[in-house]
PDB file of C-alpha atoms (C1' of nucleotides) in Angstrom:
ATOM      1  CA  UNK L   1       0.000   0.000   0.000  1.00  0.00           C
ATOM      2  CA  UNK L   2       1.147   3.106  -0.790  1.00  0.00           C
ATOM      3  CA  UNK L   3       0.787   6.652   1.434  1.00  0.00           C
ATOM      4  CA  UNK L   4       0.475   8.905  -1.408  1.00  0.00           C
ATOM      5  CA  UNK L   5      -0.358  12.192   0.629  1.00  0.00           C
ATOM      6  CA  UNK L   6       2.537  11.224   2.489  1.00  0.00           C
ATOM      7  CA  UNK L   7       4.913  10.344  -0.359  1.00  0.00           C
ATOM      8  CA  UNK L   8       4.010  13.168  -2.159  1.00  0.00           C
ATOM      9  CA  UNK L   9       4.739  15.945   0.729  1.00  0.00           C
ATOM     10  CA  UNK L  10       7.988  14.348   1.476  1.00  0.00           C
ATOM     11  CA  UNK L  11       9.993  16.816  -0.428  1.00  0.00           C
ATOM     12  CA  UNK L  12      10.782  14.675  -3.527  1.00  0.00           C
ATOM     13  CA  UNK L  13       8.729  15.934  -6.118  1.00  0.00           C
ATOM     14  CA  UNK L  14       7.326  19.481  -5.844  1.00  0.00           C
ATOM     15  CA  UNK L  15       4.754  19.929  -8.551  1.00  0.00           C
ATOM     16  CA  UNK L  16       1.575  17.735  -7.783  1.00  0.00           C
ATOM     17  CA  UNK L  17      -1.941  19.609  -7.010  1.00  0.00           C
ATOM     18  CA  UNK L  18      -4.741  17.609  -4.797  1.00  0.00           C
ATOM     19  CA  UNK L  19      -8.341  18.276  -6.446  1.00  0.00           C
ATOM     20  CA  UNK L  20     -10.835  16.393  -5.148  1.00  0.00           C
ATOM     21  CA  UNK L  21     -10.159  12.597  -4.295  1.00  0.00           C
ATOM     22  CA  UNK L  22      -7.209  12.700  -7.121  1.00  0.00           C
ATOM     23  CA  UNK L  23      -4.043  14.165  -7.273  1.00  0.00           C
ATOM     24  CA  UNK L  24      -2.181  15.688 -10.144  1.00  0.00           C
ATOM     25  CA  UNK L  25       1.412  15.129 -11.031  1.00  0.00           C
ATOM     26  CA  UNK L  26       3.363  17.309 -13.618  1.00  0.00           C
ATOM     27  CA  UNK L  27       6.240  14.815 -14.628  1.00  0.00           C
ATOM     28  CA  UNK L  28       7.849  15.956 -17.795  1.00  0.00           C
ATOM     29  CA  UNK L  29       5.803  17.080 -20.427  1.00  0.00           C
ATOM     30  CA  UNK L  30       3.316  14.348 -18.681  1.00  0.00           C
ATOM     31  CA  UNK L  31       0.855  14.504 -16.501  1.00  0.00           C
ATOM     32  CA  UNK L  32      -0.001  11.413 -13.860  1.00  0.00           C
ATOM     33  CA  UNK L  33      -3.487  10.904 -12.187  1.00  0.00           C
ATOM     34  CA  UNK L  34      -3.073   9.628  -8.952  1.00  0.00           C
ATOM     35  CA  UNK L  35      -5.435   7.833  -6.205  1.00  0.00           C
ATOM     36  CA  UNK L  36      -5.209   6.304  -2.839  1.00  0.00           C
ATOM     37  CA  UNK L  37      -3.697   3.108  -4.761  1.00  0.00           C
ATOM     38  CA  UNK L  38      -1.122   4.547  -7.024  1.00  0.00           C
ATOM     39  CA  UNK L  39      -0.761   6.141 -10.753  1.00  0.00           C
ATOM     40  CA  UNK L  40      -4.293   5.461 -12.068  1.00  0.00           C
ATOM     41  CA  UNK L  41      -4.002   7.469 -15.503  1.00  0.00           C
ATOM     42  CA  UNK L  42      -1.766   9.693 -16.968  1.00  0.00           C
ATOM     43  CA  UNK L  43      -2.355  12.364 -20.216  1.00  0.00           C
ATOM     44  CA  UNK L  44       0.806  10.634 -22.273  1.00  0.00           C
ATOM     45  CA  UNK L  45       2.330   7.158 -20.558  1.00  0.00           C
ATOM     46  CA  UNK L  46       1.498   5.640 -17.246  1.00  0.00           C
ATOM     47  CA  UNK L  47       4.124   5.473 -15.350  1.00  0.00           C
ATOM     48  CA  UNK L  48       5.437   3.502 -12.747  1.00  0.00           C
ATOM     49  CA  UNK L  49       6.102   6.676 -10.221  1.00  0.00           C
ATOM     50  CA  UNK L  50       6.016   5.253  -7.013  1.00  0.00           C
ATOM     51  CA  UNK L  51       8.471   2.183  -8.115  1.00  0.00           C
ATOM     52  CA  UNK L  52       5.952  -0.462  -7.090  1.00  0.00           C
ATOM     53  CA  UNK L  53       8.646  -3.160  -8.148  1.00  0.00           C
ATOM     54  CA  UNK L  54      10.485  -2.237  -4.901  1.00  0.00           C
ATOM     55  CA  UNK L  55      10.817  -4.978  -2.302  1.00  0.00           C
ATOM     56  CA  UNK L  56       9.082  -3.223   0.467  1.00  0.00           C
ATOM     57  CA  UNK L  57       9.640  -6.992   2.796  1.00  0.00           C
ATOM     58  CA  UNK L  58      13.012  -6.996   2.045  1.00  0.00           C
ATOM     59  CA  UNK L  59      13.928  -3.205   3.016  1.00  0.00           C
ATOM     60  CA  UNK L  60      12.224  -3.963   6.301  1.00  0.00           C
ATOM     61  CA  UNK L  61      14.602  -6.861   7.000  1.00  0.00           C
ATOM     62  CA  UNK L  62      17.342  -4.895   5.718  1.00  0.00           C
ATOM     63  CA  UNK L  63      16.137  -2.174   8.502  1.00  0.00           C
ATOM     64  CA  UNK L  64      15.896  -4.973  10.862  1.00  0.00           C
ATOM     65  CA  UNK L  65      18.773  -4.416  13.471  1.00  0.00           C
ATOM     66  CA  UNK L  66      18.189  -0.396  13.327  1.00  0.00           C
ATOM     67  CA  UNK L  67      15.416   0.460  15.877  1.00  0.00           C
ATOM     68  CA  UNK L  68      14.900   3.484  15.119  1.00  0.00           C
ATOM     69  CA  UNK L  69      14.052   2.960  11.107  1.00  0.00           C
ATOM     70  CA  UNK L  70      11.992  -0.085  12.587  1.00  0.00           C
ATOM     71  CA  UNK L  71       9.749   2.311  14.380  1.00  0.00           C
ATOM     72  CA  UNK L  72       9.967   4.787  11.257  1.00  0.00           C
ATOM     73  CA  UNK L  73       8.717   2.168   8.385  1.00  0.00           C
ATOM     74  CA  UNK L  74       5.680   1.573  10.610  1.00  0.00           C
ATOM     75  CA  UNK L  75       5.165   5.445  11.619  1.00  0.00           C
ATOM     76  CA  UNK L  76       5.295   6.242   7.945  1.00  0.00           C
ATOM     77  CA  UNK L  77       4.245   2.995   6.451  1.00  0.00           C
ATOM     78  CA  UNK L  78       3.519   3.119   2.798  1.00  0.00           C
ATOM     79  CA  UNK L  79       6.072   6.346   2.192  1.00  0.00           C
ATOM     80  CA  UNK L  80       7.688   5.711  -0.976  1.00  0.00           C
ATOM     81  CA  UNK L  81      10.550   6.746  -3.507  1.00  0.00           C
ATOM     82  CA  UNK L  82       9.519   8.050  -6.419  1.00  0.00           C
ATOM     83  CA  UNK L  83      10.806   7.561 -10.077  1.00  0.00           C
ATOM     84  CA  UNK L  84      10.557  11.011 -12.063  1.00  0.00           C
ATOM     85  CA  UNK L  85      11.250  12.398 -14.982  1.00  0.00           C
ATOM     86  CA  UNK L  86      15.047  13.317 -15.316  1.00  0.00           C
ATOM     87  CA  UNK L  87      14.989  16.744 -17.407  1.00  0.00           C
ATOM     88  CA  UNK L  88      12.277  18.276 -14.710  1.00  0.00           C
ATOM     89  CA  UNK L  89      14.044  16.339 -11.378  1.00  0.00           C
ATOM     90  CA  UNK L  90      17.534  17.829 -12.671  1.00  0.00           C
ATOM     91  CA  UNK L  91      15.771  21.090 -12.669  1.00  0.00           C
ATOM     92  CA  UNK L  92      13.913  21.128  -9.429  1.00  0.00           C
ATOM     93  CA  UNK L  93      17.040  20.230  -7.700  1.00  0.00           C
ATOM     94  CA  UNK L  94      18.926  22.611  -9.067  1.00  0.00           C
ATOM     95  CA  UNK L  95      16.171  25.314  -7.783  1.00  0.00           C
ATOM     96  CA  UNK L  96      16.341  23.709  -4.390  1.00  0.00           C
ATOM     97  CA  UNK L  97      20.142  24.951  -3.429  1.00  0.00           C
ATOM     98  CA  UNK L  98      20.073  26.945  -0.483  1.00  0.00           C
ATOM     99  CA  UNK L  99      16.525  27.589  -0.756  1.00  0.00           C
ATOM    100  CA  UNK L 100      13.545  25.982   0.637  1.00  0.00           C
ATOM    101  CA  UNK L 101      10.092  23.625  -0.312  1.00  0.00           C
ATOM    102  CA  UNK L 102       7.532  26.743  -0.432  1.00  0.00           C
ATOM    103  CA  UNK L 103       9.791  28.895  -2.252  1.00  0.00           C
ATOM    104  CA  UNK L 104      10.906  26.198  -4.234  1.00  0.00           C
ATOM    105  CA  UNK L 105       7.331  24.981  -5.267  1.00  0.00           C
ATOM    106  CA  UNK L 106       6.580  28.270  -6.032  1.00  0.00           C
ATOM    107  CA  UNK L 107       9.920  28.944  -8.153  1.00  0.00           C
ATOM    108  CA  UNK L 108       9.190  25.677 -10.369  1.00  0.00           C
ATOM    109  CA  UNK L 109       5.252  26.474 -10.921  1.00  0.00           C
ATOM    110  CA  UNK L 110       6.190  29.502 -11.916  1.00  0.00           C
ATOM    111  CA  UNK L 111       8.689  28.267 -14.821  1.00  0.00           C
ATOM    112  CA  UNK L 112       5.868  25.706 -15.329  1.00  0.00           C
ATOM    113  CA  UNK L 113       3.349  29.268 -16.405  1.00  0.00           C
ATOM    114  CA  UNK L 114       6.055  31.042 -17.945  1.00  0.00           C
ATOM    115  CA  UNK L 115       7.831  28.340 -20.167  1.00  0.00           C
ATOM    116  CA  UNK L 116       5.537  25.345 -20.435  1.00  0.00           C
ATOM    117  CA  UNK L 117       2.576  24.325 -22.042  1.00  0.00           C
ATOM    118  CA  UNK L 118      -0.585  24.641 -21.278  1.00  0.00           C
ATOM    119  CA  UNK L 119      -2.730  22.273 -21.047  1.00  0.00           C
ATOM    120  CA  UNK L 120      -6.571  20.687 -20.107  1.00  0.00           C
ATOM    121  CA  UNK L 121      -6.698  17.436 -18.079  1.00  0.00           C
ATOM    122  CA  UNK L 122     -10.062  15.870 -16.937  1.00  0.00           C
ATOM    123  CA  UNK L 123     -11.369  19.659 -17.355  1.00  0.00           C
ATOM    124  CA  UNK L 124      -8.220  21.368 -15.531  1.00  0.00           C
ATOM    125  CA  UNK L 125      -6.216  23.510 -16.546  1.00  0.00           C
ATOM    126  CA  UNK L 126      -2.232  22.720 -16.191  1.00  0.00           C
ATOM    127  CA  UNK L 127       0.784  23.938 -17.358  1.00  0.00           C
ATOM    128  CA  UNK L 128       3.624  21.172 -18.421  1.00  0.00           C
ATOM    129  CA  UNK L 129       7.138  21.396 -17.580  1.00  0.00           C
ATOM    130  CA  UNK L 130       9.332  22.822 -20.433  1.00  0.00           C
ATOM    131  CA  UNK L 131      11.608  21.233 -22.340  1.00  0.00           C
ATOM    132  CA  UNK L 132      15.196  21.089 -22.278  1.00  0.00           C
ATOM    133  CA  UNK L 133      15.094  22.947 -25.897  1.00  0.00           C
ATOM    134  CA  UNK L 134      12.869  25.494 -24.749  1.00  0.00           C
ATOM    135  CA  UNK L 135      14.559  26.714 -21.153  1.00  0.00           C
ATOM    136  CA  UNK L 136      17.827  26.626 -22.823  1.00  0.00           C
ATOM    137  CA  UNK L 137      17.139  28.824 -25.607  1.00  0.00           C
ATOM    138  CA  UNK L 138      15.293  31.182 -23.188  1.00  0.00           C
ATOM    139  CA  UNK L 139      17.819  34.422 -21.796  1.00  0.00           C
ATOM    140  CA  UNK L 140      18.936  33.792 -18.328  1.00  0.00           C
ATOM    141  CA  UNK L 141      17.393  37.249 -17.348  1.00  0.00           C
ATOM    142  CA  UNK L 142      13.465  35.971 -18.310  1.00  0.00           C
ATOM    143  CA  UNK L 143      14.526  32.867 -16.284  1.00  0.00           C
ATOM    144  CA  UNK L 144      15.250  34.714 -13.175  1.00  0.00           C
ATOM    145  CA  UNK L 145      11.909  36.448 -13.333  1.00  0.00           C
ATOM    146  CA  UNK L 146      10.261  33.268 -11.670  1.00  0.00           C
ATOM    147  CA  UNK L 147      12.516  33.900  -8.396  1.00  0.00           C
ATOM    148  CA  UNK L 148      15.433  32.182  -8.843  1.00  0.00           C
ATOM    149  CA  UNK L 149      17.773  34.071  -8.862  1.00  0.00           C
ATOM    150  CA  UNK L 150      21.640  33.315  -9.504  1.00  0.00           C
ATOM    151  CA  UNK L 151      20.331  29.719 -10.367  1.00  0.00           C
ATOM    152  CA  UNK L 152      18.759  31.156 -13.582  1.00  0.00           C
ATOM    153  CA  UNK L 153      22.067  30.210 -14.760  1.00  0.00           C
ATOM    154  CA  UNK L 154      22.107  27.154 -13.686  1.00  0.00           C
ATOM    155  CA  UNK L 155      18.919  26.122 -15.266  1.00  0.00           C
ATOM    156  CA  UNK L 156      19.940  27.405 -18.338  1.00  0.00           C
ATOM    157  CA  UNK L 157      23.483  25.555 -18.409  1.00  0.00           C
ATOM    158  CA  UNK L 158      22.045  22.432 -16.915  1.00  0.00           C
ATOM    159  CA  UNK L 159      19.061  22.740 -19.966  1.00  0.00           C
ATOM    160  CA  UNK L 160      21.303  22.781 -23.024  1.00  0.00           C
ATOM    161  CA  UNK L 161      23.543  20.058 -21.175  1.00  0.00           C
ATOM    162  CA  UNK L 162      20.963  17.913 -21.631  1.00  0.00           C
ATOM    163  CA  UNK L 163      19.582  19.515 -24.768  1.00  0.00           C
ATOM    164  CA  UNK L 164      22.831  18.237 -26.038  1.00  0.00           C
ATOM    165  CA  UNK L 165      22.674  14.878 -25.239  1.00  0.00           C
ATOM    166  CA  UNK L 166      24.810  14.710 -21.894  1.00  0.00           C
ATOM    167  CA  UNK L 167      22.743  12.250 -20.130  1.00  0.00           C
ATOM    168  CA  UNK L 168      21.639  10.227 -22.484  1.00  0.00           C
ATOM    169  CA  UNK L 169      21.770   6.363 -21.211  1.00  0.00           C
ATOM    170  CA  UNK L 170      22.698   7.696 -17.881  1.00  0.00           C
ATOM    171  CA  UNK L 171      19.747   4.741 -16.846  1.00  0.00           C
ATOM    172  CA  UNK L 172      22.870   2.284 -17.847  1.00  0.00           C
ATOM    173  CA  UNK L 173      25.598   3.807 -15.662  1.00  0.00           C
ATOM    174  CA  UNK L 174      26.842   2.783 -12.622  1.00  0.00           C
ATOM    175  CA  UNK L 175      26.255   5.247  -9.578  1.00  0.00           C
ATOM    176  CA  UNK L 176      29.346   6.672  -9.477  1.00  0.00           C
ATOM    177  CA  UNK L 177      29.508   7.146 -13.493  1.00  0.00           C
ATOM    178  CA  UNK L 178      26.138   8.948 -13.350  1.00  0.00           C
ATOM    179  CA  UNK L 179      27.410  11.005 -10.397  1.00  0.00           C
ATOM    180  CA  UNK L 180      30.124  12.103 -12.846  1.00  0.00           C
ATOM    181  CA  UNK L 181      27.835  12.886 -15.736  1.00  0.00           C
ATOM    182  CA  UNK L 182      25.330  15.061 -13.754  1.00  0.00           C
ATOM    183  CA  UNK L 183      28.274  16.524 -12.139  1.00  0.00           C
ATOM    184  CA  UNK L 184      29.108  18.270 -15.194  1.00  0.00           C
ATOM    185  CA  UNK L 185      26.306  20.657 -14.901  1.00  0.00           C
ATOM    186  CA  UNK L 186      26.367  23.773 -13.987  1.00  0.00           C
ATOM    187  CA  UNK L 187      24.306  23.922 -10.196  1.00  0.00           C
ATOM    188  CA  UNK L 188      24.554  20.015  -9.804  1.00  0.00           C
ATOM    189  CA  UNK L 189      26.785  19.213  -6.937  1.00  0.00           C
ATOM    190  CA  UNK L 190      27.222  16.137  -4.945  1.00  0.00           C
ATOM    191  CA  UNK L 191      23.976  16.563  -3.162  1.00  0.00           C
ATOM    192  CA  UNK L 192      21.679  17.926  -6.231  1.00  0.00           C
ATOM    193  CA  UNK L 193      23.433  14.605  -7.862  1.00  0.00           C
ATOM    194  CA  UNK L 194      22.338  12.421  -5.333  1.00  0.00           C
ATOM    195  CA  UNK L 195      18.484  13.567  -5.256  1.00  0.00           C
ATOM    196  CA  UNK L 196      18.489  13.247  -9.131  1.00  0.00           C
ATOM    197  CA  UNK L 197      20.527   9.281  -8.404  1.00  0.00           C
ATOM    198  CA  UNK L 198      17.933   8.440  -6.372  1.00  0.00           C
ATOM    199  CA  UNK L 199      14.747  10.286  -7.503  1.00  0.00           C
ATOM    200  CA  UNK L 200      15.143   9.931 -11.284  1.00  0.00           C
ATOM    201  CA  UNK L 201      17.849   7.088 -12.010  1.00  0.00           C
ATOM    202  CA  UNK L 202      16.442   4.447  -9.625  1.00  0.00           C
ATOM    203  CA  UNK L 203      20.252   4.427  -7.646  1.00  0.00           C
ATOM    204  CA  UNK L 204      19.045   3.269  -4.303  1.00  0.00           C
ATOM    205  CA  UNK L 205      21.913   3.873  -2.562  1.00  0.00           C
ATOM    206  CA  UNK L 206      22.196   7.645  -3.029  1.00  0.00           C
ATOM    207  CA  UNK L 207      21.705   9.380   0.136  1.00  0.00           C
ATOM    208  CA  UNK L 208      21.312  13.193  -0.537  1.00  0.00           C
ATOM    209  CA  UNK L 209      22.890  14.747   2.415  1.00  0.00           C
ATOM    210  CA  UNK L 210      20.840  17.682   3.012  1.00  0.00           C
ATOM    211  CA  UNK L 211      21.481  20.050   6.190  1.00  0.00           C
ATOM    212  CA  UNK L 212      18.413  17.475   7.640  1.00  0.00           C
ATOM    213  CA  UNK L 213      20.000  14.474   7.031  1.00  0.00           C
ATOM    214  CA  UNK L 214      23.535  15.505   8.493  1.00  0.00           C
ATOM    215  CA  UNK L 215      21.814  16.787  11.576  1.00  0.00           C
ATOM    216  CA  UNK L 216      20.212  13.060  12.154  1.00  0.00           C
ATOM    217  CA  UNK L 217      23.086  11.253  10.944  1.00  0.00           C
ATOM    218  CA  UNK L 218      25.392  12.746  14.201  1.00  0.00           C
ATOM    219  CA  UNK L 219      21.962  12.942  16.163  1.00  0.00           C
ATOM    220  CA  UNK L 220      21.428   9.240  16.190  1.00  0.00           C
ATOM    221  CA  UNK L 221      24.236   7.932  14.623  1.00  0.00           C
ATOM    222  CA  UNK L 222      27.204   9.977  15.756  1.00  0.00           C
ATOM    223  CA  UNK L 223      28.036   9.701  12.642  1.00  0.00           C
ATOM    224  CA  UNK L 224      29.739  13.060  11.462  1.00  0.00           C
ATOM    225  CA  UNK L 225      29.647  16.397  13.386  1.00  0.00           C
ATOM    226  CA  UNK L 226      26.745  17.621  12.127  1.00  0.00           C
ATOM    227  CA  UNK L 227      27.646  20.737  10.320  1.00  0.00           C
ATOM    228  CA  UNK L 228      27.340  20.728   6.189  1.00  0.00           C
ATOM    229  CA  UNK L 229      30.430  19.050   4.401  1.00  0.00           C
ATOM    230  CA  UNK L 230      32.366  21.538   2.658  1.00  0.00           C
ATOM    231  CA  UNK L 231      34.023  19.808   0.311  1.00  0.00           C
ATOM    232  CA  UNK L 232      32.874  17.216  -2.497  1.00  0.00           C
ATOM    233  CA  UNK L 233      35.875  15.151  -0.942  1.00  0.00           C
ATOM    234  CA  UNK L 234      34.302  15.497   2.751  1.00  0.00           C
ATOM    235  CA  UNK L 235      31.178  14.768   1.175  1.00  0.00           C
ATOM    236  CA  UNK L 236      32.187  11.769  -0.156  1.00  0.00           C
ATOM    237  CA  UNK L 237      33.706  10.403   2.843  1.00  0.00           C
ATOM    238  CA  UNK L 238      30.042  11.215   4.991  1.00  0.00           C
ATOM    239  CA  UNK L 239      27.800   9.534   1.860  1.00  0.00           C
ATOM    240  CA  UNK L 240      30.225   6.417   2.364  1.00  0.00           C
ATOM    241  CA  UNK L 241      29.780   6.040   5.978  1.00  0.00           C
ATOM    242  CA  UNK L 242      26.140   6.769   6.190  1.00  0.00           C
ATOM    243  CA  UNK L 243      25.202   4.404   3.053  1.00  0.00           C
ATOM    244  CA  UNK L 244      27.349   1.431   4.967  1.00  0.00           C
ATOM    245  CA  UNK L 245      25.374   2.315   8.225  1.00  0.00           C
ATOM    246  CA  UNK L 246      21.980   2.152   7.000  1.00  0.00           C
ATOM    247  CA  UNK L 247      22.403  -0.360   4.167  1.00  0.00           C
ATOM    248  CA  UNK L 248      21.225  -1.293   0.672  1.00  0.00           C
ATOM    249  CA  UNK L 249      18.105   0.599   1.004  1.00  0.00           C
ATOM    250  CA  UNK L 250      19.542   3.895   2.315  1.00  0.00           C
ATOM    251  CA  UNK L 251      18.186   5.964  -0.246  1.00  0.00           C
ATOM    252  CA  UNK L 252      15.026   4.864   1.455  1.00  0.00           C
ATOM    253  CA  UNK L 253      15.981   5.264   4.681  1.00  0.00           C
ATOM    254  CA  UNK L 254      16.815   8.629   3.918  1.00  0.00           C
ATOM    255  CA  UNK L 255      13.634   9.631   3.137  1.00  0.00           C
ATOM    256  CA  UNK L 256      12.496   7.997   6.304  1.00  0.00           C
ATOM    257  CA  UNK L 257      15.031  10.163   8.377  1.00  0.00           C
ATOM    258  CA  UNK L 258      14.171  13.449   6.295  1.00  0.00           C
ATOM    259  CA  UNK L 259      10.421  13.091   6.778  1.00  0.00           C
ATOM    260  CA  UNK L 260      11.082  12.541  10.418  1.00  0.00           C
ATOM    261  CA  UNK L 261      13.230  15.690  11.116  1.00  0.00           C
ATOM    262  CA  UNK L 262      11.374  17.746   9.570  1.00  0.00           C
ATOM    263  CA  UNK L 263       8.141  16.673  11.332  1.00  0.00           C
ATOM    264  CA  UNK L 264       9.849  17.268  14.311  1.00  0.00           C
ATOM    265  CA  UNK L 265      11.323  20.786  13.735  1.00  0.00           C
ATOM    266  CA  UNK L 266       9.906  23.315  15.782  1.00  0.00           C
ATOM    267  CA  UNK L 267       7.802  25.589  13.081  1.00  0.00           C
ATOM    268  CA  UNK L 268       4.316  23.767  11.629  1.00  0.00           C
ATOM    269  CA  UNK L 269       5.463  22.554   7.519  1.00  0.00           C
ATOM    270  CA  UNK L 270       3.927  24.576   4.882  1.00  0.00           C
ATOM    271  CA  UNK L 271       2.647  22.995   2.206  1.00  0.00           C
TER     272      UNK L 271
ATOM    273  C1'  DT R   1      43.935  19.352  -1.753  1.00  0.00           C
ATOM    274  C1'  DG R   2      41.998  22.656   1.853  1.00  0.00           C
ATOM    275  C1'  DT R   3      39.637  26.998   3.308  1.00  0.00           C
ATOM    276  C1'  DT R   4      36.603  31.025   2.836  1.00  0.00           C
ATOM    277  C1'  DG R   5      32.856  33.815   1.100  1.00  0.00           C
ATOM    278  C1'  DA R   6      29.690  35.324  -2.054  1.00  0.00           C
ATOM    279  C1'  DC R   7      25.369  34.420  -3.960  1.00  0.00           C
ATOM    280  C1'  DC R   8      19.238  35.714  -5.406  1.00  0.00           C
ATOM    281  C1'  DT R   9      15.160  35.835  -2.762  1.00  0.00           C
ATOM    282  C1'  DG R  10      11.892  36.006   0.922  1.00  0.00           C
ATOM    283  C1'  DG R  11      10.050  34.420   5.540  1.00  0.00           C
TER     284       DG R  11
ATOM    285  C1'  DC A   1      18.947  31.582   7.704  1.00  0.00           C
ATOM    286  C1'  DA A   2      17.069  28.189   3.930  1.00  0.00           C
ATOM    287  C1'  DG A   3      17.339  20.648   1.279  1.00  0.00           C
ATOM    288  C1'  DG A   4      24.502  24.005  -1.866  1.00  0.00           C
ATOM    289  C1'  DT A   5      27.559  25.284  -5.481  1.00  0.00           C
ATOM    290  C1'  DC A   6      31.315  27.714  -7.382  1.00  0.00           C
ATOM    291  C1'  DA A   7      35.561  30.182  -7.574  1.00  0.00           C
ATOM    292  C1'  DA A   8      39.229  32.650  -5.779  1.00  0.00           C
ATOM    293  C1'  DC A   9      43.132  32.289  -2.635  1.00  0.00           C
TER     294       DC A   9
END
DNA sequence: TGTTGACCTGG
DNA sequence: CAGGTCAAC
């Protein structure tokens, strides 16, 4: 079973709209309907978003000797990782450096209504996400008119990067070889890398190491010192140990970790 | 290789 | 400060 609310608030994927008992996603230049079950419908291809091939029995014996993701898997029971769409996952990830999820939502609908095309779905109107083509043959300046600032740049880089061919086949490539292709675009770092590894290129053990993450990681782990690595070589050395501590499914149990840190920071979420 | 700051924007 | 990245010492 599948907590879709849950899975889709967890700070994966940004653009997704609830209206009435379905929800929405913009994936690409497609659009998925969702239920309480999973992707029911979709305006181009059906995907399979919320990898339902994943051995769900298997991560929780994996988890098995780690009480604290015991607990979580059963507190959040049916949160999932999600498989997106590569061009718009590069993109939101990108817009996500030193930033955060409202602004962020807000940044990528609004390249969504400025870039992409609109479109009708079941009666509702939505704009898609553009195309590599189109952001990176748009002028940085009408880019940072949807908020983003310096990562206008970024986008723009990353967009004729892939215009261009640059990750094409990157679903063949080892982890660390994909890691080294996405790392050649402008605004994709170790971290942006790993969210894109794990979100988009099905590489379940990348473990984005967010400012949340860290914090829990020498929290309950006492594994590093809790401040942000500073260097992609000190980065390196962190995503090593905390991938060996929590195991083949650490991508997952990242999400786990992420969803419960934020849940218990002080100010309510905004969504 | 390691260290330090700047960087758009807005809550 | 916020789910980092880049570039100049």
């Amino acid at each position: 079973m599948i907590d879709v609310p849950g899975t889709l608030s967890s700070g994966q994927v940004f653009l997704w709209r609830h209206v009435g008992v379905f929800w929405y996603v913009i994936d690409g230049q497609n659009i998925l309907k969702v239920d309480d079950t999973g992707v029911i419908d979709a305006t181009r291809t059906i995907t399979d978003f919320f990898r339902c091939g994943d051995d769900i029995d298997r991560m929780h014996e994996s988890f098995a000797q780690d009480p604290l993701l015991t607990e979580l898997i059963h507190r959040y029971e049916g949160l999932r990782i999600t498989n997106q769409n590569l061009f718009q996952c590069v993109i939101s990830f990108i817009v996500s450096a030193n930033s955060n999820i409202p602004r962020i939502r807000r940044n990528l609908q609004d390249i969504c209504h400025r870039f992409g095309d609109k479109t009708a779905y079941d009666d509702i109107a939505f704009c898609l996400f553009p195309t590599p083509a189109v952001l990176a043959g748009t002028d940085t300046h009408h880019i940072r008119e949807c908020g983003v600032g310096y990562r206008a740049q970024h986008i723009q880089g990353a967009s004729a990067a892939i215009r261009d061919g640059l990750c094409d086949g990157i679903d063949r490539m080892s982890y660390k070889e994909a890691q080294g292709t996405l790392c050649e675009m402008p605004g994709v770092g170790r971290k942006v890398a790993d969210c894109i590894l794990l979100f988009s290129c099905g590489h379940l053990e990348a473990v984005p190491l967010d400012r949340w993450i860290i914090r829990v990681m020498h929290e309950h782990y006492g594994i590093g010192d809790g401040t942000t690595p500073h260097t992609t070589r000190q980065y390196d050395i962190l995503h090593d140990d905390v991938r060996d501590r929590l195991g083949p499914y650490a991508g997952y149990a990242q999400q786990y970790l992420f969803k419960m840190a934020r849940n218990n920071s002080e100010k309510p979420l905004k969504w």
